[in-house]
Short mmCIF file of C-alpha atoms in Angstrom, two decimals:
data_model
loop_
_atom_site.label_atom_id
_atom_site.label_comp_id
_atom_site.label_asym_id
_atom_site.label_seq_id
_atom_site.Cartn_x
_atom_site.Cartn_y
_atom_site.Cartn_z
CA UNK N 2 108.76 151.04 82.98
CA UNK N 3 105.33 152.70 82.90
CA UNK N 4 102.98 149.55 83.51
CA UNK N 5 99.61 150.75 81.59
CA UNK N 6 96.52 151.95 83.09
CA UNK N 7 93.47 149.25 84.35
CA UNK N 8 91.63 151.05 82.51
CA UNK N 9 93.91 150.46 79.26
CA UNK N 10 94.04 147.00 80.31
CA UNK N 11 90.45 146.35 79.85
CA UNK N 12 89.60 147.86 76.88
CA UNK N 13 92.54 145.60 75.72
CA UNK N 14 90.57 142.54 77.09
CA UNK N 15 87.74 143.72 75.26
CA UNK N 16 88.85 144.04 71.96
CA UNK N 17 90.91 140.81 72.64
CA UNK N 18 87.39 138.80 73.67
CA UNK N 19 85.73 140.20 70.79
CA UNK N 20 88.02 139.32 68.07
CA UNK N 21 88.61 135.76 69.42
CA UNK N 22 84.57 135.36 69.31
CA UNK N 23 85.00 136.86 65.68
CA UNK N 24 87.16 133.64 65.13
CA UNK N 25 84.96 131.39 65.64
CA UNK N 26 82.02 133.30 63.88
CA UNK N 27 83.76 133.29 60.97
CA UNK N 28 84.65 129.63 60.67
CA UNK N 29 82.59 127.85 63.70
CA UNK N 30 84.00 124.45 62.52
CA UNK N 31 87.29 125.24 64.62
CA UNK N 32 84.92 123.94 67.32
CA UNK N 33 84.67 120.21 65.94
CA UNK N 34 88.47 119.78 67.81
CA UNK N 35 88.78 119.13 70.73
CA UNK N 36 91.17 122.54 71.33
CA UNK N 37 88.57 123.96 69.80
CA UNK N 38 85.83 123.15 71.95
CA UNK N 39 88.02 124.51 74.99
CA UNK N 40 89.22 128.19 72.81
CA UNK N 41 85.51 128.46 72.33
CA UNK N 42 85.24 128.15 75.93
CA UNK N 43 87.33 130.56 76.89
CA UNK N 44 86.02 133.03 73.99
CA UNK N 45 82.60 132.59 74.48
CA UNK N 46 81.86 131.98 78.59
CA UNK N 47 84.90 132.82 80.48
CA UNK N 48 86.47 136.26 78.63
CA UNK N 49 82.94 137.54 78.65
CA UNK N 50 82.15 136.80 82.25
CA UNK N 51 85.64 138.75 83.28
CA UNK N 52 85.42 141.42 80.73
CA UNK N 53 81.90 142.28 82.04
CA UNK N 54 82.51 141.92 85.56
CA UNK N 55 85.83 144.10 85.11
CA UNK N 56 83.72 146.88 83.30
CA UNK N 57 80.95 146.88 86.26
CA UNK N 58 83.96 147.76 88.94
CA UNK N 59 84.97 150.37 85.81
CA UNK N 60 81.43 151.83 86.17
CA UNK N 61 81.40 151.77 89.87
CA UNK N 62 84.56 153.13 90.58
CA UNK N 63 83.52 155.71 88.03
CA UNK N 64 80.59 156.70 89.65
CA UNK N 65 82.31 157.80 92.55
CA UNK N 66 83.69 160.56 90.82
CA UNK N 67 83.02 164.30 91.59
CA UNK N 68 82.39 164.80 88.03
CA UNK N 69 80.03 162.00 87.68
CA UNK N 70 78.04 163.11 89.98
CA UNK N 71 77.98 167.17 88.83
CA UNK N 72 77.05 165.53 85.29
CA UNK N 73 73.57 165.65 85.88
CA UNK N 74 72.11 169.50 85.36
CA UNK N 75 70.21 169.22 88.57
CA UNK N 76 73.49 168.63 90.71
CA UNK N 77 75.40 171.78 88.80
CA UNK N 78 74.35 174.22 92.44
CA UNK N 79 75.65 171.11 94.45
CA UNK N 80 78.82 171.67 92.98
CA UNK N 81 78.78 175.13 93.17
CA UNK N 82 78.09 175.07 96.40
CA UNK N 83 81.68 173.05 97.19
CA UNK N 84 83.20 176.67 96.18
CA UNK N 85 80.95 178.91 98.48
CA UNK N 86 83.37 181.30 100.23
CA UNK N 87 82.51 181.19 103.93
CA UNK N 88 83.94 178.37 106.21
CA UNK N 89 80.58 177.51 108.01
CA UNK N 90 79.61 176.09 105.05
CA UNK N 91 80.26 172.30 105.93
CA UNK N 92 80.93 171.02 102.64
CA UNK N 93 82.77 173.97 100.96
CA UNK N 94 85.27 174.17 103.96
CA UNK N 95 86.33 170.21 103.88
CA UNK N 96 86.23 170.19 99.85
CA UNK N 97 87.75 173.03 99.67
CA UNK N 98 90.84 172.35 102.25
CA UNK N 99 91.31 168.64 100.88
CA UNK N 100 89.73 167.35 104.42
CA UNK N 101 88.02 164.88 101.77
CA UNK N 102 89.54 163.79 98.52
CA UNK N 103 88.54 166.29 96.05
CA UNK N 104 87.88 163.93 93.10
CA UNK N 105 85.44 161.66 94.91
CA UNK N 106 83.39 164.88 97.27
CA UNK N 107 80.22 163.13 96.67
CA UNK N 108 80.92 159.50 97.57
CA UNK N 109 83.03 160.54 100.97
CA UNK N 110 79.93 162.06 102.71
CA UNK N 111 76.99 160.54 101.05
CA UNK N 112 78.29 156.96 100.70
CA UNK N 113 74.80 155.45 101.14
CA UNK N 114 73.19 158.16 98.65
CA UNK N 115 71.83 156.91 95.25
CA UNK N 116 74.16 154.75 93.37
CA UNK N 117 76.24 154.29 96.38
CA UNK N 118 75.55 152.13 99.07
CA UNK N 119 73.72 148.77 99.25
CA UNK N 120 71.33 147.05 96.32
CA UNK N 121 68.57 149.84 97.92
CA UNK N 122 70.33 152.52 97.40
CA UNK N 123 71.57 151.31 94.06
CA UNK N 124 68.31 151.07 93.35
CA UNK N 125 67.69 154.50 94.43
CA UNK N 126 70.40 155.64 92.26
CA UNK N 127 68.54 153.57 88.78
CA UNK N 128 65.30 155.90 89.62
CA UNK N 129 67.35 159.14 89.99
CA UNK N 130 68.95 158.46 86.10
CA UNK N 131 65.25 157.60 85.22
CA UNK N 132 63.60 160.65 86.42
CA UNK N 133 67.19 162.92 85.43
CA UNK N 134 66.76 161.80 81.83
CA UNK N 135 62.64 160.65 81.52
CA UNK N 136 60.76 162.06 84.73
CA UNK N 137 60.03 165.54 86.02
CA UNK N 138 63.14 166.62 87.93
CA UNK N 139 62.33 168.45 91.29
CA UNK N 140 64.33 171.58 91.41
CA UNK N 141 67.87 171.40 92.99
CA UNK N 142 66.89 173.41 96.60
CA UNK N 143 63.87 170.76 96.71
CA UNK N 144 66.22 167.48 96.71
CA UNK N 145 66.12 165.60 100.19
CA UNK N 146 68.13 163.09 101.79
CA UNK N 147 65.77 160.17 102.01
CA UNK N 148 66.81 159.15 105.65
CA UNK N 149 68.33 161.81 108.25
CA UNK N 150 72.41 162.61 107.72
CA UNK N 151 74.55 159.58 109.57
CA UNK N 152 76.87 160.59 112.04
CA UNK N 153 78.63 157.82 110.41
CA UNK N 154 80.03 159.77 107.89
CA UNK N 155 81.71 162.57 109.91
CA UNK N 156 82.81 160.37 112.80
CA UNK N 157 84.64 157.75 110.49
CA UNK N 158 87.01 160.43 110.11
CA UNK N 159 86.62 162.91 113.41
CA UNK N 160 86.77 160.40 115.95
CA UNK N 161 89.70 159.71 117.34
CA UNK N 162 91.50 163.41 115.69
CA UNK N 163 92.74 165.05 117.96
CA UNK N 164 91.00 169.12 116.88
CA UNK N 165 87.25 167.16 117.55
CA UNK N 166 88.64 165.00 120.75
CA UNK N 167 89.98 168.39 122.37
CA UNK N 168 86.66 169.83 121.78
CA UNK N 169 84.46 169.59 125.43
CA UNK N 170 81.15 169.43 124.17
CA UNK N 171 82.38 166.81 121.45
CA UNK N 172 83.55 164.33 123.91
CA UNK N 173 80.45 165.30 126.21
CA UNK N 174 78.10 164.18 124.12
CA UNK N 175 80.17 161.67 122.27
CA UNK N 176 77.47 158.45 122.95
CA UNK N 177 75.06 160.50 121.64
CA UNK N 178 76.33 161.70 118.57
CA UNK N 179 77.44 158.15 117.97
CA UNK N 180 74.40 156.45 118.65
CA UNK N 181 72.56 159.49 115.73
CA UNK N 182 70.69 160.53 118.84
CA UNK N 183 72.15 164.31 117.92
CA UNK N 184 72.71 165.13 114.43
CA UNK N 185 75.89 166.88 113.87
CA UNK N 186 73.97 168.58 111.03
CA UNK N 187 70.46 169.81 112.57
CA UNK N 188 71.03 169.88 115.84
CA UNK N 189 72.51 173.66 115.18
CA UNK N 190 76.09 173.04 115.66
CA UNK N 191 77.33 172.40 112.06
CA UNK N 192 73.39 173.07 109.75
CA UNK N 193 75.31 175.17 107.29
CA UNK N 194 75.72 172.40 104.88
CA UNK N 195 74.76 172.65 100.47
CA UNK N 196 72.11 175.76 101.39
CA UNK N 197 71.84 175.95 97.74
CA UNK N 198 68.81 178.41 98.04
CA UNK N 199 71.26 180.93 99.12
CA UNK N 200 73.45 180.73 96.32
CA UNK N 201 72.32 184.26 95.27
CA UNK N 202 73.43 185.77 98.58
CA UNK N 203 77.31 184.32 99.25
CA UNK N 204 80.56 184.66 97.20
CA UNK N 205 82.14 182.05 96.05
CA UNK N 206 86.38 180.88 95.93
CA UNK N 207 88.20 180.39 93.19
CA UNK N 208 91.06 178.16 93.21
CA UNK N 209 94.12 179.46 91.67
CA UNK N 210 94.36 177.49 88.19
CA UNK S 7 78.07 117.79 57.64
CA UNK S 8 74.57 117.04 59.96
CA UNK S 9 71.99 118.56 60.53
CA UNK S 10 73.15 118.40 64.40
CA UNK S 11 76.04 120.16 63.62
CA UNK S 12 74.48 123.11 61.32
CA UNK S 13 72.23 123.68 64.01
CA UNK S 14 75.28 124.14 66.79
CA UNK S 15 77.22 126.18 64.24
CA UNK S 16 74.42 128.51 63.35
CA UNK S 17 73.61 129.07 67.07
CA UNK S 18 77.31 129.35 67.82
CA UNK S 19 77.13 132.49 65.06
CA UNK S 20 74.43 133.77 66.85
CA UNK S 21 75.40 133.82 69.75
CA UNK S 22 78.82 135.14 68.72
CA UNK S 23 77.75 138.17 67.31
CA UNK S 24 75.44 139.10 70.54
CA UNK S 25 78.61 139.14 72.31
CA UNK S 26 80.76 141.02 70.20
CA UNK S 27 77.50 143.60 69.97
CA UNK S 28 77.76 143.20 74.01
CA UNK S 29 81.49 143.42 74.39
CA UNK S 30 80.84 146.96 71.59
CA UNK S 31 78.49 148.46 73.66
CA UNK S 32 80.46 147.42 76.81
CA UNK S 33 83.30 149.60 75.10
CA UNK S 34 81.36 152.33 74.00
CA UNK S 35 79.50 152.79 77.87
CA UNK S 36 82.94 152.90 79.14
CA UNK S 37 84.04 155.80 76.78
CA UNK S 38 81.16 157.48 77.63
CA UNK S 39 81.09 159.69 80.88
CA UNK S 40 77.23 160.13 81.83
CA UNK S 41 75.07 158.53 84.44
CA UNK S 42 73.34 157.08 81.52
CA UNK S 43 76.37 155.08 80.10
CA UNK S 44 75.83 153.14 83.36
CA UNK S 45 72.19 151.86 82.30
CA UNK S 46 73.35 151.54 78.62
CA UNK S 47 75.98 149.28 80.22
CA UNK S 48 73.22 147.17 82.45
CA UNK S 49 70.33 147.24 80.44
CA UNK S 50 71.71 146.77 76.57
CA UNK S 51 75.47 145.49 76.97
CA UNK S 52 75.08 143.55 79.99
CA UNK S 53 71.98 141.61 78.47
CA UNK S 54 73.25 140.93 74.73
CA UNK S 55 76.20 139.16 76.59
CA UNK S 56 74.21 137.15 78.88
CA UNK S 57 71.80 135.93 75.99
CA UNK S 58 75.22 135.25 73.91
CA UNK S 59 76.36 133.26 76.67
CA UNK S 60 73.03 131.30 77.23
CA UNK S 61 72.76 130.70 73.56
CA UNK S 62 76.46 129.26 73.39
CA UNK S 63 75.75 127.28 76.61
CA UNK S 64 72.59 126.01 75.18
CA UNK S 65 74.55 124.81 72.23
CA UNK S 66 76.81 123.01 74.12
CA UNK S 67 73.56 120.88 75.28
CA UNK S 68 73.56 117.70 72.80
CA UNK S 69 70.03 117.22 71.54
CA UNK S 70 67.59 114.36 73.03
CA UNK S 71 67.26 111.60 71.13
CA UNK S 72 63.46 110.51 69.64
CA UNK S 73 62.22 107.83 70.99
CA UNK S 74 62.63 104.34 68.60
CA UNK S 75 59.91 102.35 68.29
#
């Protein structure tokens, strides 16, 4: 039996909540009861509460999504740049050989960027909709990270596999690529990253359909 | 019927319809796939809920009594 989606689910709450509050807006006086007072209860303080709290995770699972991100005009060359044909380019090679989960690109390597992350970079995220939709946009080769690239976010998967173990001047200089003393991205092993001013010069893949 | 209990029924209606305007727009940000949907969520859904639930928490409160002299 096909069990149906969370997603499903909740809208199902949802409409559920809402028509149970409808039940006592249309004839409040069910409330004089005693099993009144408690359906109200439940209608109006505790389906709420879960239904909202249900549709936040919804939203934040949501925005983890490749597509979430690349809906934004600004982040359309970020995207492309996922398809760039040329291997150096860090991001196109692991997107493109499903070294990260293709659906959620974005959130793998930049998980304390905008909207991921802690309340900061939540808040972070809030001003990026804000200028996206009422601001002045900077153009897409002008976006920065706003602190240096972690090593965090290559070594929670690299460390400990065996292609970067075997490598000499990986495990040389393992304490300091750990400690973000060296970059992996600007210290000018692995700086071929988005490089989305260069769109104009490189071919891009196509995946079979 | 009192005047105590027109009061709680009228706020209970009020407060009812915030949160079936919250719960809507908690639907419709859901259906809608844009970084925007995510403050329409916050910023309209999120609060007509939280005043609905005030309001029907605040009628819940029974009212002081005057003081007899």
């Amino acid at each position: 039996m096909n069990l149906p989606s969370p997603e499903t689910l909740l809208f199902a709450l949802l409409g559920i909540s809402a028509l149970l509050v409808a039940i006592i807006v249309i004839r409040p006086s069910l409330t004089a009861s005693r099993e009144g007072k408690v359906f109200a209860f439940v209608a109006f303080f505790i389906l709420p509460i879960l239904c909202g709290s249900l549709a936040a995770s919804g939203h934040i699972e949501r925005s983890k999504q490749t597509k979430f991100c690349l809906s934004c005009h600004i982040m359309e060359p970020y995207g492309k740049s996922l398809y760039v044909d040329d291997p150096s380019y860090i991001p196109a090679a692991h997107f493109q050989n499903h070294r990260i989960p293709v659906d959620e690109a974005c959130y793998t390597c930049h998980t304390d960027y905008a909207l991921y992350g802690g309340v900061r970079a939540k808040f972070r995220g809030l001003r990026h909709i804000y200028i996206q939709y009422l601001g002045t946009a900077p153009s897409p080769e002008k976006i920065k990270l706003y602190s240096p690239y972690n090593n965090r976010e290559c070594l929670h998967c690299h460390l400990g596999a065996r292609s970067f173990e075997s490598n000499a001047i990986h495990t040389a200089m393992i304490d300091s690529l750990k400690s973000n003393e060296t970059s992996c991205m600007t210290s000018g092993c692995h700086d071929v990253v988005h490089n989305v001013g260069e769109q104009a010069k490189v071919k891009f893949w196509s995946p079979t359909p | 019927m009192s005047m105590n209990e027109v009061g709680i029924e009228r706020a209970l209606r009020t407060s009812g319809i915030l949160l079936i305007l919250g719960l809507g727009v908690e639907v419709v940000s859901l259906l809608w796939e844009k970084p925007l949907a995510f403050l329409l969520f916050v910023g309209v859904g999120g609060l007509l809920t939280l005043l609905g639930i005030l309001l029907y928490l605040y009628s819940l409160v029974p009212p002081s009594r005057g003081t007899e002299t």
